[in-house]
Coordinates of C-alpha atoms and ligand atoms in Angstrom, one line a residue:
M23 CA -18.1 -17.9 15.6
V24 CA -15.3 -16.7 17.9
K25 CA -15.0 -16.4 21.5
V26 CA -15.9 -13.0 22.9
P27 CA -12.8 -10.9 23.0
S28 CA -11.9 -10.6 26.6
E29 CA -8.0 -10.5 26.6
S30 CA -8.6 -8.0 23.6
Q31 CA -10.6 -5.5 25.1
R32 CA -8.5 -6.1 28.2
L33 CA -5.8 -5.1 26.4
F34 CA -7.6 -2.1 24.5
E35 CA -8.0 -0.6 27.8
R36 CA -4.6 -0.5 28.7
A37 CA -3.6 0.4 25.2
R38 CA -5.8 3.6 25.0
K39 CA -4.3 4.8 28.5
V40 CA -0.6 4.8 26.6
L41 CA -1.1 4.9 23.0
P42 CA -3.4 7.5 21.2
G43 CA -5.9 5.4 19.9
G44 CA -4.8 2.5 21.9
V45 CA -2.8 2.1 18.6
N46 CA 0.6 2.4 16.8
S47 CA -1.3 3.6 13.3
P48 CA -4.9 5.0 13.5
V49 CA -6.3 2.4 10.9
R50 CA -6.0 -0.5 13.2
A51 CA -8.4 1.5 15.6
F52 CA -11.8 0.4 13.5
R53 CA -12.8 3.4 13.4
A54 CA -13.9 3.0 10.6
V55 CA -15.7 0.0 11.0
G56 CA -16.9 0.1 14.7
G57 CA -16.0 -1.9 17.5
N58 CA -12.3 -3.1 19.2
P59 CA -9.8 -4.4 17.1
R60 CA -8.4 -8.0 17.7
F61 CA -4.9 -7.5 19.7
M62 CA -2.9 -10.5 17.9
F63 CA -0.5 -13.3 19.6
S64 CA 0.6 -14.8 16.1
A65 CA 0.8 -15.6 12.7
S66 CA 1.3 -18.2 10.7
G67 CA 0.5 -18.6 6.5
A68 CA -2.6 -17.0 5.8
H69 CA -3.8 -16.9 9.7
L70 CA -3.9 -14.9 12.5
T71 CA -4.1 -15.9 16.2
D72 CA -5.6 -13.4 18.6
V73 CA -5.3 -12.7 22.3
D74 CA -8.1 -15.0 23.1
G75 CA -7.4 -18.0 20.7
N76 CA -9.2 -16.9 17.7
T77 CA -7.7 -17.9 14.6
Y78 CA -9.0 -15.9 11.4
I79 CA -7.6 -16.0 8.0
D80 CA -6.0 -12.9 7.3
Y81 CA -6.4 -10.2 4.0
I82 CA -4.7 -7.7 6.5
G83 CA -1.1 -9.4 5.2
S84 CA -0.1 -6.6 7.6
W85 CA -1.1 -4.0 4.9
G86 CA 1.0 -5.5 2.4
P87 CA 4.6 -7.2 2.9
M88 CA 3.3 -10.2 4.3
I89 CA 2.9 -11.3 0.3
L90 CA 4.4 -14.8 1.1
G91 CA 1.8 -15.6 4.6
H92 CA 3.5 -15.5 7.7
T93 CA 6.1 -16.7 9.5
H94 CA 7.4 -18.1 6.4
H95 CA 10.3 -20.5 7.5
E96 CA 12.7 -19.3 4.9
V97 CA 12.3 -15.8 5.9
T98 CA 12.2 -16.1 9.8
E99 CA 15.3 -18.4 9.1
A100 CA 17.2 -15.8 7.4
I101 CA 15.9 -13.0 10.1
I102 CA 17.0 -15.7 13.0
R103 CA 20.4 -16.1 10.8
A104 CA 21.0 -12.4 10.3
A105 CA 20.1 -11.5 14.3
E106 CA 22.5 -14.3 15.1
R107 CA 25.1 -12.1 13.6
G108 CA 23.8 -8.5 15.3
T109 CA 21.3 -6.5 14.8
S110 CA 22.7 -3.7 13.6
Y111 CA 25.9 -2.1 12.9
G112 CA 25.6 1.2 11.9
A113 CA 27.9 0.9 9.2
P114 CA 27.1 -1.0 5.5
S115 CA 26.8 -4.8 5.3
K116 CA 26.9 -6.9 2.4
N117 CA 22.7 -7.7 2.8
E118 CA 22.0 -3.9 1.5
V119 CA 23.7 -4.2 -1.3
E120 CA 22.8 -7.9 -2.5
L121 CA 18.9 -5.7 -1.5
A122 CA 19.8 -3.2 -3.6
E123 CA 21.6 -5.3 -6.8
L124 CA 18.1 -7.1 -7.0
I125 CA 15.7 -4.2 -7.2
V126 CA 18.5 -2.8 -9.7
E127 CA 18.0 -6.3 -11.3
R128 CA 14.3 -6.6 -11.2
V129 CA 13.4 -2.8 -11.9
P130 CA 15.0 -1.6 -15.3
A131 CA 14.0 2.2 -14.2
C132 CA 15.4 1.7 -11.0
E133 CA 19.5 2.5 -11.2
M134 CA 20.4 3.5 -7.7
V135 CA 18.9 2.8 -4.3
R136 CA 18.5 4.0 -1.1
F137 CA 17.2 2.1 1.9
V138 CA 15.2 4.0 4.6
N139 CA 12.7 2.7 7.1
S140 CA 9.3 3.5 6.0
G141 CA 7.5 4.1 3.0
T142 CA 6.8 7.5 4.3
E143 CA 10.7 8.0 4.4
A144 CA 11.0 6.8 0.9
T145 CA 7.8 9.5 -0.7
M146 CA 9.3 12.4 1.5
S147 CA 13.1 12.0 -0.1
A148 CA 11.8 11.4 -4.0
I149 CA 9.7 14.4 -3.7
R150 CA 13.0 16.3 -1.7
L151 CA 15.0 15.2 -4.6
A152 CA 12.7 16.0 -7.3
R153 CA 12.7 19.4 -6.1
A154 CA 16.3 19.6 -5.7
A155 CA 17.0 18.2 -9.1
T156 CA 13.9 20.5 -11.2
G157 CA 15.0 23.4 -8.7
R158 CA 10.8 23.7 -8.4
D159 CA 8.5 23.6 -5.8
L160 CA 5.6 21.9 -6.9
I161 CA 4.5 18.5 -6.3
V162 CA 1.2 17.0 -8.1
K163 CA -0.9 14.1 -6.2
F164 CA -4.1 12.8 -6.6
A165 CA -7.2 12.7 -4.7
G166 CA -7.3 10.1 -2.4
G167 CA -3.8 9.0 -3.2
Y168 CA -1.6 8.3 0.2
H169 CA 2.1 8.4 0.3
G170 CA 2.5 8.1 3.8
H171 CA 2.4 11.2 6.3
A172 CA 4.9 13.7 5.2
D173 CA 3.7 17.2 5.8
S174 CA 3.6 17.8 1.4
F175 CA 0.6 14.5 1.3
L176 CA -1.3 15.5 4.0
I177 CA -2.9 17.7 1.9
Q178 CA -6.9 17.6 0.4
A179 CA -8.1 18.7 -2.4
G180 CA -9.0 22.4 -2.9
S181 CA -12.9 22.9 -3.2
G182 CA -14.8 22.8 -6.7
V183 CA -12.2 22.3 -9.3
A184 CA -9.6 24.1 -7.5
T185 CA -6.3 22.3 -7.3
F186 CA -4.6 24.8 -4.8
G187 CA -4.7 22.2 -1.6
T188 CA -5.5 22.9 2.0
P189 CA -4.0 21.2 4.7
D190 CA -5.8 18.0 5.4
S191 CA -4.5 17.4 9.5
P192 CA -3.5 20.5 12.0
G193 CA 0.5 21.1 12.0
V194 CA 0.5 21.0 8.4
T195 CA 1.4 24.7 7.5
V196 CA -0.6 26.7 4.7
G197 CA 3.2 27.2 3.8
T198 CA 3.8 23.6 2.7
A199 CA 0.1 23.5 1.5
K200 CA 0.5 25.8 -0.8
D201 CA 3.5 23.4 -3.1
T202 CA 1.3 20.5 -3.2
R203 CA -1.4 20.6 -6.2
V204 CA -4.4 17.9 -5.6
I205 CA -6.2 16.5 -8.7
E206 CA -8.8 13.2 -9.3
Y207 CA -7.6 10.1 -10.9
N208 CA -7.9 9.1 -13.9
D209 CA -9.0 12.6 -15.1
I210 CA -6.7 13.7 -18.2
N211 CA -8.9 17.4 -19.4
A212 CA -7.5 18.0 -15.3
V213 CA -4.0 17.2 -15.5
T214 CA -3.8 19.0 -19.1
E215 CA -5.3 22.2 -17.8
L216 CA -3.1 21.8 -14.1
F217 CA 0.4 21.6 -16.8
E218 CA -0.6 24.1 -19.0
S219 CA -0.9 27.2 -16.1
E220 CA 1.5 25.9 -13.9
G221 CA 3.4 23.0 -16.0
D222 CA 6.7 24.9 -15.8
L223 CA 6.3 24.6 -11.7
I224 CA 5.9 21.4 -11.2
A225 CA 9.2 19.9 -9.4
G226 CA 7.5 15.5 -9.4
L227 CA 3.5 13.9 -9.8
I228 CA 3.3 11.1 -7.6
V229 CA 1.2 8.5 -8.2
E230 CA 0.4 4.7 -7.2
G231 CA 1.6 2.4 -9.1
V232 CA -1.7 0.9 -8.5
P233 CA -4.0 3.3 -6.7
G234 CA -5.0 1.0 -3.4
N235 CA -5.6 3.9 -0.3
I236 CA -9.3 4.6 -1.9
G237 CA -9.4 0.9 -2.2
V238 CA -8.0 -0.4 -5.5
V239 CA -8.5 1.8 -8.5
P240 CA -6.9 0.6 -11.4
H241 CA -5.4 3.5 -13.6
E242 CA -8.2 3.7 -16.7
S243 CA -6.5 2.6 -19.6
G244 CA -3.5 4.9 -21.1
F245 CA -3.9 7.4 -18.0
L246 CA -0.5 6.0 -16.7
E247 CA 1.6 6.5 -20.4
F248 CA -0.7 10.1 -20.6
L249 CA 1.0 10.9 -17.2
R250 CA 4.4 9.9 -17.9
Q251 CA 4.4 11.7 -21.6
I252 CA 3.3 14.9 -19.6
C253 CA 6.1 14.6 -17.5
L254 CA 8.4 14.7 -20.3
K255 CA 7.0 17.3 -22.2
Y256 CA 6.8 20.1 -19.1
G257 CA 10.5 18.7 -17.5
T258 CA 8.6 17.0 -14.2
L259 CA 9.5 14.1 -12.6
L260 CA 7.5 11.5 -12.7
I261 CA 7.4 9.4 -9.3
F262 CA 5.7 6.1 -8.6
D263 CA 4.6 5.5 -5.2
E264 CA 5.3 1.8 -5.6
V265 CA 4.9 1.0 -1.6
M266 CA 1.8 -1.0 -1.7
S267 CA 2.2 -2.1 -5.6
G268 CA 5.7 -2.6 -5.7
F269 CA 6.7 -6.5 -6.1
R270 CA 2.8 -7.3 -5.2
V271 CA 1.3 -6.6 -8.6
H272 CA 4.4 -7.9 -10.7
E273 CA 8.1 -9.1 -10.2
A274 CA 8.8 -5.8 -11.2
G275 CA 5.9 -3.7 -9.7
A276 CA 3.2 -1.7 -11.2
Q277 CA 5.8 -0.3 -13.8
G278 CA 6.7 -4.0 -14.8
L279 CA 2.6 -4.7 -15.1
Y280 CA 2.3 -1.4 -17.2
G281 CA 5.7 -0.6 -19.5
I282 CA 6.0 2.3 -17.7
A283 CA 9.9 3.6 -16.8
P284 CA 9.2 6.5 -13.6
D285 CA 11.5 9.0 -12.9
L286 CA 12.2 8.2 -9.4
S287 CA 10.5 5.0 -7.8
T288 CA 9.5 4.4 -4.0
F289 CA 9.0 1.0 -2.4
G290 CA 8.3 -0.7 1.1
K291 CA 6.0 -3.3 2.6
I292 CA 7.4 -6.4 0.5
I293 CA 10.7 -5.6 0.4
G294 CA 11.1 -5.9 3.9
G295 CA 9.5 -8.8 4.2
G296 CA 7.5 -7.7 7.1
L297 CA 10.7 -5.6 9.0
P298 CA 10.5 -1.4 8.3
V299 CA 11.8 -0.6 5.3
G300 CA 11.4 1.6 2.6
A301 CA 13.3 2.4 -0.5
Y302 CA 13.2 5.4 -3.1
C303 CA 15.1 4.6 -6.5
G304 CA 15.0 5.8 -9.9
R305 CA 17.9 7.5 -13.0
R306 CA 21.2 7.3 -12.1
D307 CA 22.1 10.9 -12.4
L308 CA 19.4 12.2 -9.8
M309 CA 20.5 9.5 -7.2
E310 CA 24.1 10.5 -7.7
M311 CA 22.6 13.5 -5.9
I312 CA 21.9 12.0 -3.0
A313 CA 24.4 12.8 -0.1
P314 CA 27.3 11.4 0.1
N315 CA 27.9 11.7 -3.1
G316 CA 25.7 14.9 -4.2
P317 CA 24.3 17.8 -2.3
V318 CA 20.1 16.4 -1.3
Y319 CA 20.8 15.4 2.2
Q320 CA 19.1 12.2 3.8
A321 CA 19.8 9.7 6.2
G322 CA 18.6 6.9 8.3
T323 CA 19.9 5.3 11.7
L324 CA 18.7 1.8 10.6
S325 CA 18.3 2.1 7.0
G326 CA 19.8 -0.9 5.7
N327 CA 18.7 -3.0 8.3
P328 CA 20.3 -6.4 8.4
L329 CA 17.8 -7.8 9.9
A330 CA 15.4 -6.5 7.4
M331 CA 17.7 -6.4 4.4
A332 CA 17.6 -10.2 5.3
A333 CA 14.3 -10.8 5.6
G334 CA 13.5 -8.6 1.9
L335 CA 16.3 -10.3 0.3
T336 CA 14.3 -13.9 0.9
T337 CA 10.8 -12.5 0.3
L338 CA 11.6 -11.2 -3.2
R339 CA 14.2 -14.5 -4.3
L340 CA 10.4 -16.3 -3.3
L341 CA 8.6 -14.2 -5.5
N342 CA 9.1 -15.8 -9.3
E343 CA 6.9 -15.9 -12.1
E344 CA 4.9 -18.9 -10.5
A345 CA 4.4 -17.1 -7.7
Y346 CA 2.8 -14.3 -9.4
A347 CA 0.4 -16.5 -11.4
K348 CA -0.8 -17.9 -7.9
L349 CA -1.5 -15.0 -6.4
D350 CA -3.3 -13.8 -9.7
I351 CA -5.3 -17.2 -9.6
S352 CA -6.2 -16.6 -6.0
G353 CA -6.7 -13.2 -6.4
A354 CA -9.1 -13.9 -9.4
A355 CA -11.2 -16.8 -7.7
I356 CA -12.1 -14.5 -4.9
Q357 CA -12.9 -11.7 -6.9
Q358 CA -15.3 -14.0 -9.2
G359 CA -16.6 -16.1 -6.3
I360 CA -17.8 -13.0 -4.9
E361 CA -19.3 -11.4 -7.8
Q362 CA -21.1 -14.8 -8.6
I363 CA -22.6 -14.6 -4.6
A364 CA -23.7 -11.0 -5.6
L365 CA -25.3 -12.1 -9.1
N366 CA -27.5 -14.8 -7.0
I367 CA -28.7 -13.3 -4.6
N368 CA -29.3 -10.2 -6.2
M369 CA -27.3 -7.5 -4.7
S370 CA -25.4 -4.6 -6.1
L371 CA -21.8 -4.4 -5.2
T372 CA -18.1 -3.7 -7.5
V373 CA -15.1 -5.9 -6.9
Q374 CA -11.8 -4.2 -8.4
R375 CA -8.6 -5.7 -8.7
V376 CA -5.0 -6.1 -9.6
G377 CA -3.5 -9.6 -9.0
S378 CA -3.7 -10.3 -5.2
M379 CA -5.2 -6.6 -4.1
L380 CA -8.7 -6.3 -4.4
T381 CA -11.3 -4.1 -2.8
L382 CA -15.0 -5.2 -2.8
F383 CA -17.2 -1.8 -3.0
F384 CA -21.0 -1.6 -2.0
T385 CA -21.9 0.4 -5.0
D386 CA -23.4 -0.6 -8.2
Q387 CA -21.0 1.8 -10.5
S388 CA -17.5 1.4 -11.3
V389 CA -14.7 3.2 -8.9
K390 CA -12.5 5.3 -10.9
N391 CA -11.5 7.8 -8.0
Y392 CA -11.9 9.6 -4.5
S393 CA -15.5 11.2 -5.3
D394 CA -16.4 7.3 -6.4
A395 CA -15.0 5.6 -3.4
K396 CA -16.3 8.3 -0.7
A397 CA -19.5 7.2 -2.5
C398 CA -20.1 3.5 -1.7
D399 CA -21.9 2.1 1.1
H400 CA -19.7 2.6 3.9
A401 CA -21.8 1.5 6.8
R402 CA -22.6 -1.4 4.9
F403 CA -18.9 -2.1 4.6
A404 CA -19.0 -1.9 8.1
A405 CA -21.7 -4.4 9.0
F406 CA -20.0 -7.2 6.2
F407 CA -16.9 -6.3 8.1
Q408 CA -18.6 -7.4 11.4
G409 CA -20.0 -9.8 10.3
M410 CA -16.7 -11.4 8.8
L411 CA -15.1 -11.0 11.6
N412 CA -17.2 -12.6 13.9
D413 CA -16.9 -15.5 11.1
G414 CA -13.3 -16.0 11.5
I415 CA -12.3 -13.5 8.0
H416 CA -9.7 -10.8 9.1
L417 CA -10.4 -7.9 6.6
P418 CA -8.8 -4.8 6.6
P419 CA -11.1 -2.6 8.7
S420 CA -11.6 0.2 6.8
G421 CA -13.7 0.1 2.9
F422 CA -10.8 2.5 1.5
E423 CA -8.6 -0.6 2.0
A424 CA -6.9 -3.5 -0.3
W425 CA -7.8 -6.7 0.8
F426 CA -4.2 -8.8 0.0
V427 CA -4.1 -12.3 -0.5
S428 CA -1.0 -14.0 0.0
I429 CA 0.9 -17.5 -1.8
A430 CA -0.2 -19.0 1.5
H431 CA -3.9 -18.8 1.1
S432 CA -4.8 -22.0 0.0
P433 CA -8.0 -22.9 -1.9
S434 CA -9.4 -24.4 1.4
D435 CA -8.7 -20.9 2.8
I436 CA -10.7 -19.3 -0.3
E437 CA -13.5 -21.3 0.1
L438 CA -14.2 -20.8 3.8
T439 CA -14.1 -17.5 2.9
L440 CA -16.0 -17.6 0.0
A441 CA -19.0 -19.4 2.0
A442 CA -18.3 -16.3 5.0
V443 CA -19.1 -13.5 2.1
E444 CA -22.1 -15.4 1.2
R445 CA -23.5 -15.8 4.8
Q446 CA -23.1 -12.3 5.7
L447 CA -24.2 -10.9 2.2
K448 CA -27.0 -12.8 2.6
Q449 CA -27.5 -11.3 6.1
L450 CA -27.0 -7.6 4.5
S451 CA -29.8 -7.9 1.7
Ligands
LIG6 P1 4.5 4.0 5.4 O1 5.3 4.9 6.2 O2 3.2 3.3 6.2 O3 5.4 2.4 6.1 O4 4.1 3.8 4.3 C1 3.8 5.3 3.7 C2 2.6 4.5 2.5 C3 3.3 5.0 1.4 N1 2.9 4.8 -0.2 C4 1.7 4.0 -0.1 C5 1.4 3.6 -1.7 C6 1.4 3.4 1.3 O5 -0.2 2.6 0.6 C7 1.6 3.4 1.8 C8 1.3 2.7 3.5 N2 -0.4 2.2 3.3 C9 -1.2 2.4 4.6 C10 -2.0 1.2 4.2 N3 -3.3 1.8 3.5 C11 -0.5 1.6 5.8 C12 -1.5 1.0 7.0 C13 -1.0 2.1 8.1 O6 -0.6 3.5 7.8 O7 -1.0 2.0 9.1

């Protein structure tokens, strides 16, 4: 049991006076699960320590970047060494070339790279490039697909079968929404109908390499191949948003795992090793259109930041075949452990996983799209989350998120996690 988080509460009261919701990213505010967020003091390996001295086994992993675990000594040393030489030059430096070369070497469909400072910057730049390269305006995304907070993505599915998007946030104009179409994941008929009616107007279709923002929802077999083919048929650019799946599920991301070559890809999270980085990459003929080589403008003061590049380089160099095998074994141990517990106590739940990203859904169905994910029992998830938190396990504070397992999660961490799962699920049954 953790101590009453009094310092966290004091900090949260102060935070709410100067930060909207007391946080710098909405999901951290615990609105989906209730209660107040724990303010962190430090982290190491698979563990977080809050300002009240409580430690937790961490499955947020900073929402993906901390695949090696926190404060991995080689990553920390690389950041320190880089910092001692300066934190930002505003001029090119060797690390950004080396990280770009590493991504190009690992990901065949990425012939050139442009670094930016977040996943959002990467995806917004990728769709600008797709529109420039095709001379078309429409972008297609999937309901529940999250690609960052650029206006073109904050669009909700129209009512019923309408694919016409409507703004999903105040401040997003109807004018912007009219250029985004929203369809359900894994719905080949819906995609076919949309392309048959507007295919020659569609600049790009953007899809998460592994959908992780409605919880982990693996693509149905053949769906990605279908998207690849239909985009080729209509001259639409296929954009893999690998901000979460990139270097998480395979050393070449989801495109390596599934053998698909998108036209453009976006990365983030892991390639920054915990520091702010994003990247968009793809076919040379497309990337050469980016300023200063071509007419498509995109820029960034801290793009290619030497510290972030050093952290990303060190992280990727440590992610070898053995690392991915270990991540998959750990992910499978957690999934199978939870499934066995649910069976033993006769509770309906579904665990969906790709490698070291997984989600526990309170439902007796499989979750194939956003509608299915919304139909799960999120009140029950909230109660489960709070129980696990008090039991020293920090899950992502939403039932629509992926749990991230790191190299640093030990068999004992997994054993303690499953013991807590059993206690909490029994409380709920
Ligand atoms: P950022 O702008 O937050 O770096 O990346 C946006 C983004 C783009 N594409 C995908 C597939 C993503 O998952 C994300 C961001 N992921 C969320 C987690 N669900 C970040 C957490 C948060 O918003 O605080």
